């Protein structure tokens, strides 16, 4: 009888050791360097055109991340949410897209040294403004309000006029991924061209007022990391945020992400 009890107990322990597993959680310091964090996004901003939306990533000190590896696309939408054209890849993100004298604006047949309309600044090497963007940049450095575009000769190109016309008559889908250093930081999508002046990050929405932009949006997808995990839910997927009319609303979400790793036993998780 005793041998039978011993055999039953041994069989039970063998079964528990072989077929039952316990989940053990441990915390360790990640000493790897140089690895990146992938941020996967798919946002729809229904009432602001792609031309007037900027995506920026910044670290905890407020400095913009440089040399971000990214695969971000913008797709123009009509106000009903229907695609207008094929998506276009963003060549660069955030501040520093252009430097003075290196803009992609299509300039009119203006003199080789166009006027900056009083915003010339030889100390900053701003003496000529041959494109609309160069005039805007000169005014930014002076911290002056930009005049009406129809009063600026360099802003009379059909390209600039078209961008202004459709700014509030289209929507935009921004999707793809970007890879940033694994440090504290933030990213945001906001109306206006972003730039840095005196180490302060700002957005220029001229010739509009910030209150005219409807920042309502849909987060179709937002996740972190390269690998998809079966059964893992992303809490903000398909969430909708509605902005109050006549106000530029700042929608802010705080995340704290932690790296984790699963080890399997006998090919079972």
Tab-separated table of C-alpha atoms in Angstrom:
chain	number	residue	atom	x	y	z
A	1	UNK	CA	0.000	0.000	0.000
A	2	UNK	CA	2.841	2.410	0.854
A	3	UNK	CA	4.543	1.695	-2.472
A	4	UNK	CA	1.303	2.475	-4.278
A	5	UNK	CA	0.998	5.843	-2.519
A	6	UNK	CA	4.623	6.644	-3.329
A	7	UNK	CA	4.095	5.781	-7.002
A	8	UNK	CA	0.979	7.979	-7.166
A	9	UNK	CA	2.829	10.924	-5.612
A	10	UNK	CA	5.808	10.465	-7.934
A	11	UNK	CA	3.482	10.272	-10.920
A	12	UNK	CA	1.727	13.455	-9.856
A	13	UNK	CA	5.027	15.338	-9.431
A	14	UNK	CA	6.263	14.095	-12.804
A	15	UNK	CA	3.026	15.251	-14.463
A	16	UNK	CA	3.236	18.683	-12.831
A	17	UNK	CA	6.887	19.086	-13.825
A	18	UNK	CA	6.275	17.966	-17.409
A	19	UNK	CA	2.952	19.547	-18.310
A	20	UNK	CA	2.393	22.409	-15.888
A	21	UNK	CA	4.472	25.575	-16.157
A	22	UNK	CA	4.630	28.598	-13.926
A	23	UNK	CA	5.041	32.138	-15.199
A	24	UNK	CA	7.980	33.790	-13.506
A	25	UNK	CA	8.561	37.508	-13.994
A	26	UNK	CA	12.022	39.004	-13.623
A	27	UNK	CA	13.318	42.542	-14.069
A	28	UNK	CA	16.710	43.191	-15.611
A	29	UNK	CA	18.627	46.185	-16.917
A	30	UNK	CA	18.782	46.421	-20.698
A	31	UNK	CA	22.434	47.192	-21.438
A	32	UNK	CA	22.138	47.110	-25.228
A	33	UNK	CA	23.000	50.301	-27.077
A	34	UNK	CA	22.199	51.577	-30.513
A	35	UNK	CA	18.909	49.746	-30.867
A	36	UNK	CA	15.868	51.723	-31.962
A	37	UNK	CA	12.237	51.825	-30.908
A	38	UNK	CA	9.769	51.516	-33.751
A	39	UNK	CA	6.573	53.559	-33.518
A	40	UNK	CA	3.791	52.418	-35.848
A	41	UNK	CA	1.115	55.006	-36.628
A	42	UNK	CA	-1.971	55.418	-38.769
A	43	UNK	CA	-3.827	58.693	-38.129
A	44	UNK	CA	-6.588	60.467	-40.030
A	45	UNK	CA	-7.068	64.219	-39.644
A	46	UNK	CA	-10.323	64.823	-41.557
A	47	UNK	CA	-10.277	68.635	-41.832
A	48	UNK	CA	-6.646	69.731	-42.320
A	49	UNK	CA	-4.775	69.231	-45.578
A	50	UNK	CA	-1.510	67.304	-45.757
A	51	UNK	CA	0.322	70.474	-46.807
A	52	UNK	CA	-0.422	72.058	-43.424
A	53	UNK	CA	0.387	69.095	-41.183
A	54	UNK	CA	3.815	68.428	-39.686
A	55	UNK	CA	5.010	65.336	-37.824
A	56	UNK	CA	7.801	65.994	-35.319
A	57	UNK	CA	9.684	63.837	-32.821
A	58	UNK	CA	11.501	65.393	-29.874
A	59	UNK	CA	13.485	64.137	-26.902
A	60	UNK	CA	12.979	65.048	-23.260
A	61	UNK	CA	15.124	68.180	-23.499
A	62	UNK	CA	12.922	69.598	-26.241
A	63	UNK	CA	15.538	69.095	-28.934
A	64	UNK	CA	14.317	67.483	-32.090
A	65	UNK	CA	15.488	63.999	-32.961
A	66	UNK	CA	17.810	64.136	-35.938
A	67	UNK	CA	18.413	61.445	-38.548
A	68	UNK	CA	15.215	59.569	-37.746
A	69	UNK	CA	14.743	56.438	-39.800
A	70	UNK	CA	11.199	56.562	-41.018
A	71	UNK	CA	8.760	55.301	-43.562
A	72	UNK	CA	5.962	57.854	-43.211
A	73	UNK	CA	3.393	58.499	-45.926
A	74	UNK	CA	0.715	61.152	-46.376
A	75	UNK	CA	-2.462	60.577	-48.374
A	76	UNK	CA	-4.716	63.462	-49.364
A	77	UNK	CA	-8.400	62.960	-48.532
A	78	UNK	CA	-11.525	64.889	-49.355
A	79	UNK	CA	-13.741	66.071	-46.512
A	80	UNK	CA	-15.764	62.858	-46.802
A	81	UNK	CA	-12.642	60.793	-46.151
A	82	UNK	CA	-12.184	59.512	-49.697
A	83	UNK	CA	-8.632	59.353	-51.127
A	84	UNK	CA	-7.818	62.063	-53.674
A	85	UNK	CA	-4.490	60.698	-54.886
A	86	UNK	CA	-1.899	58.035	-54.119
A	87	UNK	CA	0.053	58.472	-50.883
A	88	UNK	CA	3.389	60.287	-50.975
A	89	UNK	CA	6.361	59.528	-48.776
A	90	UNK	CA	7.647	62.274	-46.515
A	91	UNK	CA	11.264	62.970	-47.390
A	92	UNK	CA	12.067	64.376	-43.953
A	93	UNK	CA	10.341	64.974	-40.651
A	94	UNK	CA	9.970	68.117	-38.621
A	95	UNK	CA	12.284	71.056	-38.243
A	96	UNK	CA	15.184	71.630	-40.539
A	97	UNK	CA	13.468	70.557	-43.736
A	98	UNK	CA	15.025	73.506	-45.499
A	99	UNK	CA	17.663	76.086	-44.845
A	100	UNK	CA	17.577	79.619	-46.092
A	101	UNK	CA	18.096	79.654	-49.823
A	102	UNK	CA	17.320	75.925	-50.268
A	103	UNK	CA	13.565	75.768	-50.671
A	104	UNK	CA	11.440	73.820	-53.060
A	105	UNK	CA	8.975	76.613	-53.684
A	106	UNK	CA	8.399	77.453	-57.290
A	107	UNK	CA	9.517	81.044	-57.495
A	108	UNK	CA	8.169	83.538	-59.965
A	109	UNK	CA	10.376	85.566	-62.257
A	110	UNK	CA	11.524	87.884	-59.473
A	111	UNK	CA	14.887	89.678	-59.360
A	112	UNK	CA	17.923	87.633	-58.359
A	113	UNK	CA	17.830	89.358	-54.998
A	114	UNK	CA	14.167	89.614	-54.086
A	115	UNK	CA	12.916	91.815	-51.296
A	116	UNK	CA	12.356	90.429	-47.811
A	117	UNK	CA	9.866	93.245	-47.228
A	118	UNK	CA	11.784	94.823	-44.379
A	119	UNK	CA	12.839	91.573	-42.691
A	120	UNK	CA	16.382	91.529	-44.051
A	121	UNK	CA	18.969	90.544	-41.447
A	122	UNK	CA	22.608	90.577	-42.614
A	123	UNK	CA	23.717	89.084	-39.291
A	124	UNK	CA	21.781	85.930	-40.188
A	125	UNK	CA	22.813	86.125	-43.839
A	126	UNK	CA	19.238	86.968	-44.809
A	127	UNK	CA	19.610	89.678	-47.424
A	128	UNK	CA	17.555	88.318	-50.331
A	129	UNK	CA	14.227	86.486	-50.441
A	130	UNK	CA	13.509	84.865	-53.787
A	131	UNK	CA	10.735	82.493	-52.702
A	132	UNK	CA	7.633	82.761	-50.566
A	133	UNK	CA	9.155	80.430	-47.977
A	134	UNK	CA	12.261	82.598	-47.683
A	135	UNK	CA	10.111	85.650	-46.972
A	136	UNK	CA	8.220	83.663	-44.312
A	137	UNK	CA	11.472	82.488	-42.750
A	138	UNK	CA	12.803	86.047	-42.589
A	139	UNK	CA	9.610	87.145	-40.819
A	140	UNK	CA	9.883	84.230	-38.383
A	141	UNK	CA	13.361	85.303	-37.342
A	142	UNK	CA	12.058	88.826	-36.765
A	143	UNK	CA	9.025	87.397	-34.958
A	144	UNK	CA	6.789	89.534	-37.124
A	145	UNK	CA	3.312	88.669	-38.287
A	146	UNK	CA	3.351	87.643	-41.908
A	147	UNK	CA	1.428	90.016	-44.210
A	148	UNK	CA	-1.324	88.907	-46.550
A	149	UNK	CA	0.209	86.550	-49.152
A	150	UNK	CA	-1.377	88.475	-52.027
A	151	UNK	CA	0.820	91.437	-51.028
A	152	UNK	CA	4.027	89.400	-51.387
A	153	UNK	CA	5.252	89.020	-54.941
A	154	UNK	CA	7.048	85.756	-54.218
A	155	UNK	CA	3.833	84.205	-52.863
A	156	UNK	CA	1.865	84.666	-56.056
A	157	UNK	CA	2.825	81.325	-57.597
A	158	UNK	CA	-0.033	78.943	-58.341
A	159	UNK	CA	1.576	76.343	-56.065
A	160	UNK	CA	1.465	78.552	-52.962
A	161	UNK	CA	-2.039	79.793	-53.735
A	162	UNK	CA	-3.259	76.216	-54.193
A	163	UNK	CA	-1.810	75.090	-50.854
A	164	UNK	CA	-3.546	77.945	-49.046
A	165	UNK	CA	-6.839	77.331	-50.853
A	166	UNK	CA	-7.059	73.660	-49.957
A	167	UNK	CA	-5.673	73.958	-46.395
A	168	UNK	CA	-9.121	73.693	-44.784
A	169	UNK	CA	-10.911	71.929	-47.641
A	170	UNK	CA	-9.138	68.580	-47.432
A	171	UNK	CA	-8.200	65.934	-44.913
A	172	UNK	CA	-5.083	63.838	-44.527
A	173	UNK	CA	-4.075	60.308	-43.589
A	174	UNK	CA	-0.603	59.944	-42.062
A	175	UNK	CA	0.647	56.400	-41.677
A	176	UNK	CA	3.806	54.299	-41.528
A	177	UNK	CA	6.519	53.962	-38.928
A	178	UNK	CA	9.505	55.809	-37.511
A	179	UNK	CA	12.405	54.531	-35.456
A	180	UNK	CA	13.757	56.656	-32.610
A	181	UNK	CA	16.318	56.232	-29.867
A	182	UNK	CA	15.028	54.449	-26.800
A	183	UNK	CA	15.019	57.484	-24.546
A	184	UNK	CA	12.265	59.621	-23.116
A	185	UNK	CA	10.635	61.800	-25.734
A	186	UNK	CA	7.520	62.665	-27.651
A	187	UNK	CA	6.100	62.976	-31.112
A	188	UNK	CA	3.230	65.090	-32.342
A	189	UNK	CA	1.218	65.962	-35.414
A	190	UNK	CA	0.209	69.616	-35.631
A	191	UNK	CA	-0.895	72.213	-38.197
A	192	UNK	CA	1.721	74.517	-39.663
A	193	UNK	CA	5.338	74.257	-40.660
A	194	UNK	CA	7.527	73.465	-37.670
A	195	UNK	CA	10.810	75.175	-36.950
A	196	UNK	CA	13.046	76.081	-34.048
A	197	UNK	CA	13.876	79.627	-33.033
A	198	UNK	CA	16.056	80.357	-30.004
A	199	UNK	CA	15.760	76.656	-29.074
A	200	UNK	CA	11.960	76.920	-28.907
A	201	UNK	CA	9.900	74.571	-31.067
A	202	UNK	CA	6.995	76.369	-32.764
A	203	UNK	CA	4.569	75.909	-35.656
A	204	UNK	CA	3.844	78.597	-38.217
A	205	UNK	CA	0.240	78.463	-39.486
A	206	UNK	CA	0.267	81.780	-41.357
A	207	UNK	CA	-1.646	83.206	-43.117
A	208	UNK	CA	-4.290	81.522	-40.941
A	209	UNK	CA	-5.135	81.872	-37.294
A	210	UNK	CA	-4.571	78.757	-35.205
A	211	UNK	CA	-8.226	78.775	-34.130
A	212	UNK	CA	-9.457	77.972	-37.648
A	213	UNK	CA	-7.870	74.507	-37.649
A	214	UNK	CA	-10.076	71.608	-36.657
A	215	UNK	CA	-7.750	69.113	-34.971
A	216	UNK	CA	-10.333	66.341	-34.659
A	217	UNK	CA	-8.693	63.046	-35.579
A	218	UNK	CA	-8.998	59.286	-35.722
A	219	UNK	CA	-6.241	57.010	-34.433
A	220	UNK	CA	-6.652	53.963	-36.624
A	221	UNK	CA	-3.543	52.342	-35.192
A	222	UNK	CA	-0.780	53.167	-32.719
A	223	UNK	CA	1.706	50.615	-31.434
A	224	UNK	CA	5.330	50.251	-30.397
A	225	UNK	CA	7.834	47.625	-31.483
A	226	UNK	CA	8.592	45.589	-34.579
A	227	UNK	CA	6.845	42.307	-33.852
A	228	UNK	CA	3.122	41.775	-33.632
A	229	UNK	CA	2.057	39.762	-30.604
A	230	UNK	CA	-0.915	37.449	-30.969
A	231	UNK	CA	-3.826	38.552	-28.825
A	232	UNK	CA	-2.214	41.854	-27.882
A	233	UNK	CA	-4.637	44.794	-27.945
A	234	UNK	CA	-3.569	48.338	-28.724
A	235	UNK	CA	-5.797	50.503	-26.512
A	236	UNK	CA	-5.960	53.546	-28.808
A	237	UNK	CA	-6.779	51.721	-32.045
A	238	UNK	CA	-9.905	53.131	-33.735
A	239	UNK	CA	-10.273	55.877	-31.122
A	240	UNK	CA	-11.824	59.210	-32.141
A	241	UNK	CA	-11.138	62.675	-30.701
A	242	UNK	CA	-13.409	65.610	-31.548
A	243	UNK	CA	-12.176	69.190	-31.168
A	244	UNK	CA	-14.460	72.014	-30.091
A	245	UNK	CA	-15.413	74.387	-32.871
A	246	UNK	CA	-13.329	77.551	-33.049
A	247	UNK	CA	-10.524	76.212	-30.852
A	248	UNK	CA	-7.153	74.644	-31.580
A	249	UNK	CA	-7.369	71.757	-29.127
A	250	UNK	CA	-4.249	70.012	-27.863
A	251	UNK	CA	-4.967	66.278	-27.599
A	252	UNK	CA	-2.264	64.712	-25.441
A	253	UNK	CA	-1.688	61.064	-24.525
A	254	UNK	CA	1.053	59.892	-22.154
A	255	UNK	CA	2.713	56.497	-22.633
A	256	UNK	CA	5.190	54.496	-20.623
A	257	UNK	CA	6.637	51.605	-22.600
A	258	UNK	CA	8.681	48.723	-21.209
A	259	UNK	CA	10.744	46.166	-23.080
A	260	UNK	CA	9.778	42.566	-22.377
A	261	UNK	CA	10.906	39.171	-23.631
A	262	UNK	CA	9.177	35.785	-23.541
A	263	UNK	CA	11.211	32.584	-23.153
A	264	UNK	CA	9.595	29.306	-24.138
A	265	UNK	CA	9.933	25.842	-22.604
A	266	UNK	CA	9.627	22.756	-24.819
A	267	UNK	CA	8.470	24.975	-27.688
A	268	UNK	CA	5.508	26.150	-25.616
A	269	UNK	CA	4.958	29.715	-24.403
